[in-house]
Structures are given as structure tokens and as C-alpha cells.
Amino acid sequence: MSPSRRLTSAEALAAAVYGQPGSGARFDWGLTGAAELGRVCAALVVVDVLSFTTAVEVAVARGMRVHPFPWGEQAAEYAVRVGATAAVGRRQTTPEHPWSLSPAALSRAPVVADLVLPSPNGSAISAAASATGLPVVAACLRNARAVGGWLRRQGYGTVNAPIGVIASGERWPDGSLRPSVEDQLGAASVLDALSGVPGGLSVEAAMALAALASTPDVPAAVRGSVSGRELTETGFAADVDVAVRIGVSDVVPVLHQGVFSAA
């Protein structure tokens, strides 16, 4: 659509509906969903269980500040500009440079003050969402309950100050969104912690939450998912092990001026 063209009444109505109005906690998928909910919500929660937001939780818990950055070679250049260390791909680590998107590796790597952590999903969404000026929180299975509690204490979750929970998802080879089991369960865990917020859950959020109620063994589901199996079969089962430790963290990483640090 041309920027100069005015929306028709039907388009304007559809745009309003896409924001899931009238609820205190809302749910959507991927970069486009984050952009839509970022337009109408007072706070955003990004969930990328395997592995960006799990890696953020691990790093921030150890005292690092994490800079989200879209996946690409420019991350190293950006790290130089801001005086940070750039994480590399899982298979590109060396004993001298052990920082990567691997939560297991980050749990052992030396602590650095600032870490640029690129990824094609959760990090790209977080970097884009930072432009909204809204509080953006990184959530995973490890800290979902702590994130929900923090948001409620800050007064979010009303119709006038709604929360948007974003499941990052993965990518198909053509670049399109692949909804993922682990991110739906991670988002549902946050929504579970938000149950009872004054504004209630949108239909989309309630349906996402239903997936959690019907999953008796969340760690087993994540391990058996496409993403879990992919990591395990390529030698990174330890990353899955770190990610499925449910409720072990009280750390709430909040993005402020482009950097995640503990709330």
C-alpha cells in the first residue's frame, strides 16, 4: 500500500481487530505479530526458547548486558562500535571466543560486560521492537513465572495497558515463519502466569494457553519437537537441557535503550 493512500473503512476495522482489542494479555507469532501488537500494547514479551531468550536469561543472570541484533555479518561491526563482544554461531566458537547463541556455552563462558547476540528470530524481533519504545521482556521456560509476576507488579495486563506475548517461531528454508512447539509452550507459560489479569486473555492468548494445559510433560514435548530434535541430533542436546529447566530463574531481562539487563 502506498504510504499516501488512506485506509478504507474495512481496512481500518481489520487493523483494529488484528490488535485483539478488549483484553489485557494478547498473543501472536513472529516479527509481523510483534509489529501489530507493538502498535497497541503497553509491553511486549518475546519468547524464543531454542534459543535466543533462554540465552539472554542465562547471560543476564550472570551479569552480562545483551544487545539483540538481527542475524548477519554486521553484528561484529556493531559490537566494535558499541564496545561489546559479538557472539558467533554455535559451530564457530573457539577456546578463545566461546560466546555463541548456545545457552550451555554461555553458562560456562567468561562473563563480559556487553554481548551482542544475533539470531534470525527472537533477537531480530527484539531489535525491531526496541524501536517502539515499549518495555520488551525476554521470556523462556526458565523465567516465565517471574516475567508474569513482574509485569503484573508493574501494572500491565489491563485493557488500557495490555501485554503482547510473542512466540518467535522458527524459519522454513524460504524464510517464512514456522510456528514451533517450544515457543508456543514458552508463551503459554507466560500467559499462565498472567491468568487473572484485570483485562483477561484474548481468544488467541487463551487458545495458546490451552496448549500448555494439554501438555503433561513440557520438557519431553520440547525435547521431542522438531527444534529440540534438530539441536540434539546436531550435537547441542545440552542447549535443550538448559532450556527445559522450568521455573528455575527469577531474572527478568528488560530491553532498555537497545540492551537487555535485569529488571
Coordinates of C-alpha atoms in Angstrom, one line a residue:
M1 CA 0.0 0.0 0.0
S2 CA 1.3 3.5 -0.8
P3 CA 2.0 5.5 2.3
S4 CA -0.2 8.3 0.9
R5 CA -3.3 6.1 0.5
R6 CA -5.8 6.3 3.3
L7 CA -7.2 3.1 4.7
T8 CA -10.7 2.2 3.7
S9 CA -13.2 1.7 6.5
A10 CA -12.9 -2.1 6.0
E11 CA -9.1 -2.0 6.2
A12 CA -9.3 0.3 9.3
L13 CA -11.7 -2.1 11.0
A14 CA -9.5 -5.1 10.2
A15 CA -6.4 -3.3 11.5
A16 CA -8.2 -2.6 14.8
V17 CA -9.3 -6.3 15.1
Y18 CA -5.8 -7.6 14.5
G19 CA -4.7 -5.9 17.7
Q20 CA -7.1 -8.2 19.7
P21 CA -8.8 -5.3 21.5
G22 CA -10.6 -5.5 24.8
S23 CA -8.1 -7.9 26.6
G24 CA -5.3 -7.4 29.0
A25 CA -3.0 -10.2 27.6
R26 CA -2.7 -10.9 23.9
F27 CA -0.8 -13.4 21.8
D28 CA 0.7 -13.5 18.3
W29 CA 3.6 -15.0 16.3
G30 CA 6.8 -13.7 14.7
L31 CA 8.0 -10.3 13.5
T32 CA 4.7 -9.3 11.9
G33 CA 2.7 -10.3 15.0
A34 CA 5.1 -8.3 17.2
A35 CA 4.8 -5.3 15.0
E36 CA 1.0 -5.5 15.2
L37 CA 0.8 -5.9 19.0
G38 CA 3.6 -3.4 19.5
R39 CA 1.2 -0.8 17.9
V40 CA -1.5 -1.3 20.6
C41 CA 0.1 -2.9 23.7
A42 CA 1.9 -1.3 26.6
A43 CA 4.6 -4.0 27.0
L44 CA 5.8 -6.9 24.8
V45 CA 7.2 -10.3 25.8
V46 CA 9.4 -12.1 23.3
V47 CA 9.7 -15.9 23.6
D48 CA 12.4 -17.8 21.7
V49 CA 13.0 -20.9 23.8
L50 CA 15.5 -22.6 21.5
S51 CA 17.5 -20.5 22.0
F52 CA 17.6 -16.6 22.0
T53 CA 15.6 -15.7 25.0
T54 CA 17.0 -18.7 27.0
A55 CA 20.5 -17.4 26.1
V56 CA 19.5 -13.9 27.2
E57 CA 18.3 -15.2 30.6
V58 CA 21.5 -17.2 31.1
A59 CA 23.7 -14.2 30.2
V60 CA 21.8 -11.6 32.1
A61 CA 21.7 -13.9 35.2
R62 CA 25.5 -13.9 35.1
G63 CA 25.7 -10.1 34.9
M64 CA 26.0 -9.5 31.2
R65 CA 24.2 -6.9 29.2
V66 CA 22.8 -8.3 26.0
H67 CA 22.4 -6.4 22.7
P68 CA 19.9 -8.0 20.4
F69 CA 20.8 -7.9 16.7
P70 CA 19.4 -9.3 13.5
W71 CA 21.2 -12.3 12.1
G72 CA 24.1 -11.3 9.8
E73 CA 27.7 -10.4 9.5
Q74 CA 27.1 -6.8 10.6
A75 CA 26.9 -8.0 14.2
A76 CA 30.6 -8.0 14.6
E77 CA 30.9 -4.5 13.2
Y78 CA 28.1 -3.3 15.5
A79 CA 29.9 -4.9 18.5
V80 CA 33.1 -2.9 17.7
R81 CA 31.1 0.3 17.6
V82 CA 29.4 -0.2 21.0
G83 CA 32.5 -1.8 22.7
A84 CA 30.9 -5.2 23.1
T85 CA 31.8 -8.8 22.4
A86 CA 30.0 -10.4 19.4
A87 CA 28.5 -13.9 19.8
V88 CA 29.2 -16.3 16.9
G89 CA 27.5 -19.3 15.5
R90 CA 27.4 -22.4 17.7
R91 CA 30.0 -24.2 15.5
Q92 CA 32.2 -21.2 15.2
T93 CA 33.3 -21.0 18.8
T94 CA 36.9 -21.4 19.9
P95 CA 38.5 -21.7 23.3
E96 CA 39.5 -18.0 22.9
H97 CA 36.0 -17.0 21.7
P98 CA 33.3 -19.2 23.4
W99 CA 30.4 -16.8 23.2
S100 CA 27.5 -18.0 21.0
L101 CA 23.7 -18.4 20.9
S102 CA 24.2 -21.7 22.8
P103 CA 22.8 -21.2 26.4
A104 CA 25.0 -24.1 27.6
A105 CA 28.1 -22.4 26.2
L106 CA 27.1 -19.0 27.7
S107 CA 26.7 -20.7 31.1
R108 CA 30.4 -21.5 31.0
A109 CA 31.9 -18.7 29.0
P110 CA 33.8 -15.9 30.8
V111 CA 31.5 -13.0 31.8
V112 CA 31.7 -9.9 29.6
A113 CA 30.1 -6.6 30.3
D114 CA 28.3 -6.4 26.9
L115 CA 27.4 -9.2 24.5
V116 CA 25.9 -8.7 21.0
L117 CA 23.7 -11.8 20.5
P118 CA 22.3 -12.1 16.9
S119 CA 19.6 -14.5 15.9
P120 CA 17.2 -14.7 13.0
N121 CA 14.1 -14.9 15.2
G122 CA 13.9 -13.7 18.8
S123 CA 16.9 -11.3 18.5
A124 CA 15.6 -9.8 15.3
I125 CA 12.1 -9.4 16.8
S126 CA 13.6 -7.8 20.0
A127 CA 15.8 -5.4 18.0
A128 CA 12.8 -4.3 15.9
A129 CA 10.5 -4.0 18.9
S130 CA 13.0 -1.8 20.7
A131 CA 12.1 1.0 18.2
T132 CA 8.6 1.1 19.7
G133 CA 10.0 2.5 23.0
L134 CA 7.8 -0.1 24.9
P135 CA 9.2 -2.3 27.6
V136 CA 10.3 -5.5 25.9
V137 CA 10.9 -8.5 28.1
A138 CA 12.8 -11.7 27.2
A139 CA 11.0 -14.8 28.5
C140 CA 11.6 -18.6 28.3
L141 CA 10.6 -21.6 30.2
R142 CA 13.2 -20.9 32.9
N143 CA 11.8 -17.5 33.9
A144 CA 8.2 -17.4 32.6
R145 CA 6.6 -17.2 36.0
A146 CA 9.0 -14.4 37.1
V147 CA 8.2 -12.5 34.0
G148 CA 4.5 -12.7 34.5
G149 CA 4.8 -11.6 38.1
W150 CA 7.0 -8.7 37.2
L151 CA 4.6 -7.5 34.6
R152 CA 1.6 -7.7 37.0
R153 CA 3.5 -5.8 39.6
Q154 CA 4.3 -3.0 37.1
G155 CA 0.5 -2.7 36.5
Y156 CA 0.4 -4.2 33.0
G157 CA -2.4 -6.5 32.0
T158 CA -5.4 -4.1 31.9
V159 CA -7.4 -3.2 28.8
N160 CA -5.7 0.2 28.8
A161 CA -2.2 -1.3 29.4
P162 CA -2.2 -4.6 27.7
I163 CA 0.6 -7.1 27.3
G164 CA 1.5 -8.6 24.0
V165 CA 3.2 -12.1 24.2
I166 CA 5.1 -13.0 21.0
A167 CA 6.1 -16.6 20.2
S168 CA 9.1 -16.0 17.8
G169 CA 8.8 -19.3 15.9
E170 CA 11.4 -20.7 13.5
R171 CA 12.1 -20.3 9.8
W172 CA 11.4 -22.5 6.8
P173 CA 14.2 -22.6 4.2
D174 CA 12.3 -20.0 2.2
G175 CA 12.4 -17.6 5.1
S176 CA 8.7 -17.9 6.1
L177 CA 7.5 -18.4 9.6
R178 CA 7.5 -21.9 11.0
P179 CA 5.4 -22.0 14.2
S180 CA 7.2 -24.1 16.8
V181 CA 6.1 -26.2 19.7
E182 CA 8.7 -24.9 22.2
D183 CA 7.8 -21.2 21.6
Q184 CA 4.1 -21.9 21.9
L185 CA 4.7 -23.7 25.2
G186 CA 7.0 -20.9 26.4
A187 CA 4.5 -18.2 25.5
A188 CA 1.7 -20.3 27.2
S189 CA 3.8 -20.5 30.3
V190 CA 4.0 -16.7 30.4
L191 CA 0.2 -16.4 29.8
D192 CA -0.4 -18.9 32.6
A193 CA 1.5 -16.6 34.9
L194 CA -0.8 -13.8 33.6
S195 CA -4.0 -15.6 34.2
G196 CA -6.4 -13.4 36.1
V197 CA -5.0 -10.1 34.9
P198 CA -7.7 -7.4 35.1
G199 CA -8.2 -7.3 31.3
G200 CA -8.4 -11.1 30.8
L201 CA -6.9 -13.0 28.0
S202 CA -7.7 -12.6 24.3
V203 CA -9.1 -15.6 22.4
E204 CA -5.7 -16.1 20.8
A205 CA -4.0 -16.0 24.2
A206 CA -6.5 -18.4 25.8
M207 CA -6.0 -20.9 22.9
A208 CA -2.3 -20.7 23.3
L209 CA -2.6 -21.3 27.0
A210 CA -4.8 -24.4 26.2
A211 CA -1.7 -26.0 24.6
L212 CA 0.0 -25.9 28.0
A213 CA -2.9 -27.5 29.8
S214 CA -2.9 -30.4 27.3
T215 CA 0.9 -31.0 27.6
P216 CA 1.5 -33.1 30.7
D217 CA 5.3 -33.2 30.2
V218 CA 6.6 -29.9 28.8
P219 CA 10.3 -30.8 28.8
A220 CA 9.6 -34.1 27.0
A221 CA 7.5 -32.2 24.4
V222 CA 10.3 -29.7 23.8
R223 CA 12.9 -32.4 23.5
G224 CA 10.7 -34.3 21.0
S225 CA 9.8 -31.3 18.9
V226 CA 11.4 -30.6 15.6
S227 CA 13.6 -27.8 17.0
G228 CA 14.6 -30.0 20.0
R229 CA 15.5 -32.9 17.9
E230 CA 17.4 -30.7 15.4
L231 CA 19.6 -29.4 18.2
T232 CA 20.1 -32.8 19.8
E233 CA 20.9 -34.5 16.5
T234 CA 23.5 -31.9 15.6
G235 CA 25.3 -32.2 18.9
F236 CA 23.7 -29.5 21.0
A237 CA 21.5 -31.5 23.4
A238 CA 22.9 -29.5 26.3
D239 CA 21.2 -26.4 25.0
V240 CA 17.8 -28.2 25.1
D241 CA 18.6 -29.4 28.6
V242 CA 19.3 -25.8 29.8
A243 CA 16.1 -24.6 28.1
V244 CA 13.7 -27.1 29.6
R245 CA 14.6 -26.3 33.3
I246 CA 11.2 -24.8 34.1
G247 CA 10.9 -22.1 36.7
V248 CA 14.5 -22.1 37.9
S249 CA 15.1 -18.3 37.4
D250 CA 13.8 -15.1 38.9
V251 CA 15.7 -13.0 36.4
V252 CA 13.6 -10.7 34.2
P253 CA 15.6 -9.3 31.3
V254 CA 14.1 -6.0 30.1
L255 CA 15.2 -4.2 26.9
H256 CA 16.1 -0.5 27.6
Q257 CA 17.8 1.7 25.0
G258 CA 18.6 -1.4 22.9
V259 CA 20.1 -3.5 25.7
F260 CA 18.7 -6.3 27.8
S261 CA 19.6 -6.1 31.5
A262 CA 17.9 -7.4 34.7
A263 CA 14.8 -5.5 35.8

